[in-house]
Short mmCIF file of C-alpha atoms and ligand atoms in Angstrom, two decimals:
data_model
loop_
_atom_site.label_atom_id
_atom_site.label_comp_id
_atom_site.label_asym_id
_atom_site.label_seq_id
_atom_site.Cartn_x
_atom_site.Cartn_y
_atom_site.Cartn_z
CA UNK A 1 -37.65 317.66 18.21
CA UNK A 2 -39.42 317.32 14.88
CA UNK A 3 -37.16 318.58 11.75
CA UNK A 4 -39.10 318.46 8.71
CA UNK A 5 -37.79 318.93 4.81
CA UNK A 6 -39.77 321.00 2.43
CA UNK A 7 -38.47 321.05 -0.88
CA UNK A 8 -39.71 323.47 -3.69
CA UNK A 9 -39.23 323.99 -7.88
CA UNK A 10 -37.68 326.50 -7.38
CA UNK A 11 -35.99 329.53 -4.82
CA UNK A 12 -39.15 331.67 -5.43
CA UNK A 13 -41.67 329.15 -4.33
CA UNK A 14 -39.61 328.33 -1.25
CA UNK A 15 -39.28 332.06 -0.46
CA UNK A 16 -43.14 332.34 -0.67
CA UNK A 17 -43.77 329.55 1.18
CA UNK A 18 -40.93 330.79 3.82
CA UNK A 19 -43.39 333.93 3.78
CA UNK A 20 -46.35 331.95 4.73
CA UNK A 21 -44.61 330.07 7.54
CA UNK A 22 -42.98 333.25 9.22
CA UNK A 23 -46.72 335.19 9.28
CA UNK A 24 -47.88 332.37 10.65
CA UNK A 25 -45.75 331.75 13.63
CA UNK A 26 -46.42 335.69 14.04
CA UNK A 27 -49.99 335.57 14.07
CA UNK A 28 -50.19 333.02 16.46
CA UNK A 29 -47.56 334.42 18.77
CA UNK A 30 -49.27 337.55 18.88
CA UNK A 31 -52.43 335.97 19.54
CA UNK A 32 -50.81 333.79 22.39
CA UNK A 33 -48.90 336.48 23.55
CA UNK A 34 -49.26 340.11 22.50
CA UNK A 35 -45.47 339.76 20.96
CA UNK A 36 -43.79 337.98 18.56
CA UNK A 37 -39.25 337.53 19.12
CA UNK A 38 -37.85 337.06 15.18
CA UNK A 39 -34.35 336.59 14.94
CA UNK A 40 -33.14 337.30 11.17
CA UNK A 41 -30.37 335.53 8.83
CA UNK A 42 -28.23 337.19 7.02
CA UNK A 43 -26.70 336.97 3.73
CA UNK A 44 -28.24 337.23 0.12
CA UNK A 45 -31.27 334.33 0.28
CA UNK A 46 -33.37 336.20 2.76
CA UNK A 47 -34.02 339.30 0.87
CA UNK A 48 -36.64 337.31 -1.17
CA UNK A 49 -38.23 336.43 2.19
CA UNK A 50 -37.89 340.25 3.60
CA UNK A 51 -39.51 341.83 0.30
CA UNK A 52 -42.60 339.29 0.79
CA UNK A 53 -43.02 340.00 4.39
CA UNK A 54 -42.84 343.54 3.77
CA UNK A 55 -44.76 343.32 0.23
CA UNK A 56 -47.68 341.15 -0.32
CA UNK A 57 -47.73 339.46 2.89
CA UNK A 58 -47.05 342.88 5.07
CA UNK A 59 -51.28 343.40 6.12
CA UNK A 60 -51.20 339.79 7.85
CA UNK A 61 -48.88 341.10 10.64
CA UNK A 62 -49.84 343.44 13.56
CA UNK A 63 -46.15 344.71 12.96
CA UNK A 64 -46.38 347.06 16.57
CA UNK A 65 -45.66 343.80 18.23
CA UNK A 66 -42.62 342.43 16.13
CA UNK A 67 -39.35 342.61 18.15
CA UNK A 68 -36.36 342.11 15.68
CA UNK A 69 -32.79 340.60 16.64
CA UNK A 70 -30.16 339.31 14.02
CA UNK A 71 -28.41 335.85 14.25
CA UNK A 72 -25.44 337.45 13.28
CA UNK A 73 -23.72 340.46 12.28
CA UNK A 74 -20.20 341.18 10.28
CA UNK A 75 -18.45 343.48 11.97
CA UNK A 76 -18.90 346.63 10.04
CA UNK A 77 -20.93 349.38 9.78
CA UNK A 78 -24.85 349.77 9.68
CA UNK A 79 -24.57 351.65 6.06
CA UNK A 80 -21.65 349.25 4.98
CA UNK A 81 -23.06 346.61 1.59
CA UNK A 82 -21.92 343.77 3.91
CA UNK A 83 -24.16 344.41 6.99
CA UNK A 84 -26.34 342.31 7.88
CA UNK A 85 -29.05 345.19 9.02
CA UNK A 86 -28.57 347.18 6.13
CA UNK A 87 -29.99 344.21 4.03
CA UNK A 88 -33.20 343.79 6.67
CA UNK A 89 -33.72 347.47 6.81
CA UNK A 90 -33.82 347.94 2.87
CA UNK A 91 -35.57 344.76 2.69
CA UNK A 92 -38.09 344.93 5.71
CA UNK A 93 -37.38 347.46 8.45
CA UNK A 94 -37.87 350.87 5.72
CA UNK A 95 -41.59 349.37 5.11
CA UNK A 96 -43.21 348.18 8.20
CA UNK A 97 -43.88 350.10 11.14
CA UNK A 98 -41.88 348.49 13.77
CA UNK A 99 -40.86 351.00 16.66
CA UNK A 100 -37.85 351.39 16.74
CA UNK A 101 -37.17 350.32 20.41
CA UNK A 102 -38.19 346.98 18.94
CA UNK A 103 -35.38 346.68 16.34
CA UNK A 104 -32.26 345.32 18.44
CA UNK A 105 -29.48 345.84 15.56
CA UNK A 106 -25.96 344.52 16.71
CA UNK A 107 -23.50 346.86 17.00
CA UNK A 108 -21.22 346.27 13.66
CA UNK A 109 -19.23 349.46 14.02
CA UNK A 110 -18.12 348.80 17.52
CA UNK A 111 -15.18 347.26 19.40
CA UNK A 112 -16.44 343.27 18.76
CA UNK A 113 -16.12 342.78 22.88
CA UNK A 114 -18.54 345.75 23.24
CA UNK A 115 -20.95 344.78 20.53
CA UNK A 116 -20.71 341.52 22.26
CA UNK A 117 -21.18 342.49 25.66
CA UNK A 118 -24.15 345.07 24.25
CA UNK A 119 -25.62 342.25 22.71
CA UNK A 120 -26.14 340.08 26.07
CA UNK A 121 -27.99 342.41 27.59
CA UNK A 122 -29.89 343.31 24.80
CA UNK A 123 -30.76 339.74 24.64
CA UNK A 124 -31.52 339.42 28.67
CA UNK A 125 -33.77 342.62 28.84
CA UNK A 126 -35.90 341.53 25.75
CA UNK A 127 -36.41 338.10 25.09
CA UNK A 128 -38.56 335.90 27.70
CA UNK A 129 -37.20 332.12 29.08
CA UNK A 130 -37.82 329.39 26.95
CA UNK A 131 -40.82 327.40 28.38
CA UNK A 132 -39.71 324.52 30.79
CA UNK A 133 -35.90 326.01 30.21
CA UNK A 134 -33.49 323.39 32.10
CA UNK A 135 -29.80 322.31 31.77
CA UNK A 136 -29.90 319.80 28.64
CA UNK A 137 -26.54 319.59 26.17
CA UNK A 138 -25.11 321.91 25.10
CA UNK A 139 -27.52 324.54 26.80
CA UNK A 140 -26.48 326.71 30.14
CA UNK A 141 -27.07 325.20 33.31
CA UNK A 142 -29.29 329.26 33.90
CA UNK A 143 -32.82 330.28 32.09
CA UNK A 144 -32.27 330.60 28.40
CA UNK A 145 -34.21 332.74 26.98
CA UNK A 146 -36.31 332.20 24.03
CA UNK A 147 -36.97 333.49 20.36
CA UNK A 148 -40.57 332.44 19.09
CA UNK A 149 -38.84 331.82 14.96
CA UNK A 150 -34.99 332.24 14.39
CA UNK A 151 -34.19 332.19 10.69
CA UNK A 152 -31.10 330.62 9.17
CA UNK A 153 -29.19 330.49 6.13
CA UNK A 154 -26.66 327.79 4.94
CA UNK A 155 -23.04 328.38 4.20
CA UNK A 156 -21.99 326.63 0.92
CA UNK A 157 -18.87 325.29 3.86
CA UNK A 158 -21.80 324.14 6.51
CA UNK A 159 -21.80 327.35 8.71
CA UNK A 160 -24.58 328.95 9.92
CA UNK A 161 -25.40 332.24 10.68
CA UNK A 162 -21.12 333.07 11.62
CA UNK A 163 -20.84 329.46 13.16
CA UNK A 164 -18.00 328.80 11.37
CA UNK A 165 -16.34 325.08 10.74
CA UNK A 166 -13.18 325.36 13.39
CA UNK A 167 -14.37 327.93 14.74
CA UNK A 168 -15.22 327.85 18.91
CA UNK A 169 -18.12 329.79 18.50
CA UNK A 170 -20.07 327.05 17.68
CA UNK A 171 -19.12 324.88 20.43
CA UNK A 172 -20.06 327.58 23.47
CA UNK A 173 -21.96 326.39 25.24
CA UNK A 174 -22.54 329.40 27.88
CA UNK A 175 -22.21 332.33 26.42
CA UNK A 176 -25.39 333.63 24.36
CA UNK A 177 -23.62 335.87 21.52
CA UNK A 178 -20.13 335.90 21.18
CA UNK A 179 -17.94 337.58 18.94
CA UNK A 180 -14.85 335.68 16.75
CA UNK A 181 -13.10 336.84 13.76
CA UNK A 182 -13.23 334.53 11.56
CA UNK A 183 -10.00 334.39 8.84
CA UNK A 184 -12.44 332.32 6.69
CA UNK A 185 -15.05 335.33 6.58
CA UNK A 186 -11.97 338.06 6.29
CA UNK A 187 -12.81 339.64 9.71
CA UNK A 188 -14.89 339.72 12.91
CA UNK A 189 -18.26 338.65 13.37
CA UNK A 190 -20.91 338.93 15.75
CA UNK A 191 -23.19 335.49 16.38
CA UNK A 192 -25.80 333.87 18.64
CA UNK A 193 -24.22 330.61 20.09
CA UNK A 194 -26.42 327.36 19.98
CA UNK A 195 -27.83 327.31 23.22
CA UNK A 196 -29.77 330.40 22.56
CA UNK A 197 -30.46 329.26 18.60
CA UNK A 198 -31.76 326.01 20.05
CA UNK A 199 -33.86 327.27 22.46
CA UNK A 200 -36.12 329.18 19.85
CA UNK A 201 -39.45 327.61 19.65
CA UNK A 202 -39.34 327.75 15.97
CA UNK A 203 -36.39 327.19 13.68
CA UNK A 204 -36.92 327.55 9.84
CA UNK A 205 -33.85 327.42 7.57
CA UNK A 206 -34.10 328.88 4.01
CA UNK A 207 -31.94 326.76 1.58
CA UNK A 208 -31.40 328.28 -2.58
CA UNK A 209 -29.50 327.15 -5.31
CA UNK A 210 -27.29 324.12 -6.45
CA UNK A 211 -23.55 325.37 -4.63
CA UNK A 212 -25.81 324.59 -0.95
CA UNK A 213 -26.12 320.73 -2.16
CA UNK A 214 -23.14 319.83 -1.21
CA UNK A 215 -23.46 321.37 2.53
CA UNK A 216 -26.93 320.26 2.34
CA UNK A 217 -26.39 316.94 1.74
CA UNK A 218 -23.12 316.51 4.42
CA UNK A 219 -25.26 318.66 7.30
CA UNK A 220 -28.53 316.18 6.76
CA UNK A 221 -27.04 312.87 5.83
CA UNK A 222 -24.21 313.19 6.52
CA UNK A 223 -21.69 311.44 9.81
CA UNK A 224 -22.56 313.74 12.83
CA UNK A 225 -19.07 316.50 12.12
CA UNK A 226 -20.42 319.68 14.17
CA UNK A 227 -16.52 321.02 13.86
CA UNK A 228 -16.84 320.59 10.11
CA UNK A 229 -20.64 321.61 9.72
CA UNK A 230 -21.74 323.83 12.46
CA UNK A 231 -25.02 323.99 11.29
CA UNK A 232 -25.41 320.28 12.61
CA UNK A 233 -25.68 322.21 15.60
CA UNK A 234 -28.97 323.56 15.05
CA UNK A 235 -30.93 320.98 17.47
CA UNK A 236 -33.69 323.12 17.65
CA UNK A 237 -37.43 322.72 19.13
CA UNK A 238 -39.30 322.87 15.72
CA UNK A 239 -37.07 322.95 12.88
CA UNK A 240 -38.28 323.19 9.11
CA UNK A 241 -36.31 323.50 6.36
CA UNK A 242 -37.19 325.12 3.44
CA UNK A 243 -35.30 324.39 0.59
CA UNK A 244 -35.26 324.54 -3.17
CA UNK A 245 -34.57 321.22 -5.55
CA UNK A 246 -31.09 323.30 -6.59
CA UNK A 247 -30.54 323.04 -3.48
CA UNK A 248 -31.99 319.43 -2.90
CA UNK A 249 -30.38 317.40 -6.09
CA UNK A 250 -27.97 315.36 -3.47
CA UNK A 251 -30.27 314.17 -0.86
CA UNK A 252 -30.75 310.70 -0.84
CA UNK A 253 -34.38 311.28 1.18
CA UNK A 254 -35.74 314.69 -0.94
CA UNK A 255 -39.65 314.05 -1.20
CA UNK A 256 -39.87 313.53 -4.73
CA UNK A 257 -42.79 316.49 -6.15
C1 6PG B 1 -24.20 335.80 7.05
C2 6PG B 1 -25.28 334.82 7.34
C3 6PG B 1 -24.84 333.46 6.92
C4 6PG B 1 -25.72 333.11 5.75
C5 6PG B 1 -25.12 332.01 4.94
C6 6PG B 1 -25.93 331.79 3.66
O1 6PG B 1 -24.04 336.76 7.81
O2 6PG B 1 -23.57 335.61 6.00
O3 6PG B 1 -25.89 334.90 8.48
O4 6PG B 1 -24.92 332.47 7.90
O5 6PG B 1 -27.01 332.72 6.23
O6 6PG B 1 -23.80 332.41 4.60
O7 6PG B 1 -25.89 332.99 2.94
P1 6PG B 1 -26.71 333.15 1.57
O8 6PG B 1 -28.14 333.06 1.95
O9 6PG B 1 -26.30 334.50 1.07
O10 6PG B 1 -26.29 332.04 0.68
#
């Protein structure tokens, strides 16, 4: 699967050019398709992205046929300043016209088995197999269905979206979304596993500022330590990562621009 580095001046250009990628994926998916399947990071670095997408680049999408999902969830509240959909729907979701039956927001305020459980079948009734799916590590033996772009974020400790290091969530291999409380995170979360992260057709990771080039450096270059870095995990289709040189300064292999 290709994985290509993209390294930018700085967290702005990276964000625009994040922009440019996602619209594009959409476009074509729509064109292909009549739908386009986006699951969303969390966090503080895709705000930048949401703003754009729902800001200068907000004309290029037909928006009717955008189906949201998240790639992960804290446990809390829709309202609450840690949840992950609050950030999306201030960011994005309050500015484009997506129905509303197309906006699959994990249950944060619920029991975490429910959300969990909730969350499966959200996932089975809306998302199509991945072309050609088949039993291949660390994928289910079944269909798996498929996101057209899953978005990701970086952990200054290697995690991605709440694949934590230590953690078993990031070495199920059946289950779709589980939920795990996570000491390191100070309570529960709600996460897509990797076979269902891997099996997204697109894969772009957005990457700011100088505390990621540690992580950066160790998930890239480093020894193969999935317990350690579960964002080694991310085997995906078509990966790109879009980074900024903060973010970059320890890579042996950053293109030099
Ligand atoms: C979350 C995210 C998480 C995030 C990384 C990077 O719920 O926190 O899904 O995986 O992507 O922690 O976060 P920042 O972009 O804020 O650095």
């Amino acid at each position: 699967m290709p994985s290509r580095l993209e390294v930018f001046d700085t967290a702005d250009a990276m964000l625009d050019a994040t922009a440019e990628a996602v619209v594009e994926i959409a476009v074509r998916r729509i064109a292909e398709r009549g739908r386009f399947t986006l699951a969303l990071a969390g966090g503080s670095t895709p705000r930048g992205l949401y703003q754009r997408l729902s800001g200068p680049w907000r004309a290029r999408v037909d928006w009717s046929r955008v189906h949201v999902f998240w790639g992960d969830e804290r446990m809390v509240p829709p309202g609450h300043p840690d949840s992950n959909y609050r950030m999306a729907r201030e960011a994005l979701l309050d500015h484009v016209p997506i129905p509303a039956a197309q906006i699959h927001r994990m249950a944060g305020e619920a029991d975490p088995a429910a959300a969990e459980q909730e969350y499966a079948a959200a996932l089975a009734a809306h998302l199509e197999p991945a072309p050609h799916s088949h039993a291949s590590p660390g994928q289910p033996s079944h269909v798996t269905p498929a996101f057209d772009l899953v978005l990701l974020g970086l952990g200054d400790d290697g995690h991605t979206a709440s694949l934590f290091p230590g953690k078993s969530a990031g070495q199920e291999t059946n289950r779709l979304v589980v939920a795990e409380h996570v000491d390191a995170a100070r309570g529960w979360r709600l996460t897509l596993t990797p076979p269902l992260l891997n099996a997204a057709r697109h894969t772009v990771w957005l990457v700011a500022g100088a505390a990621k080039a540690p992580a950066l450096a160790a998930v890239l270059e480093g020894p193969s330590a999935p317990d350690q870095y579960p964002a080694q995990r991310i085997t995906g289709r078509d990966v790109r990562w879009m980074v900024d040189r903060a973010a970059a300064r320890l890579l042996a292999t950053s293109p030099q621009g």
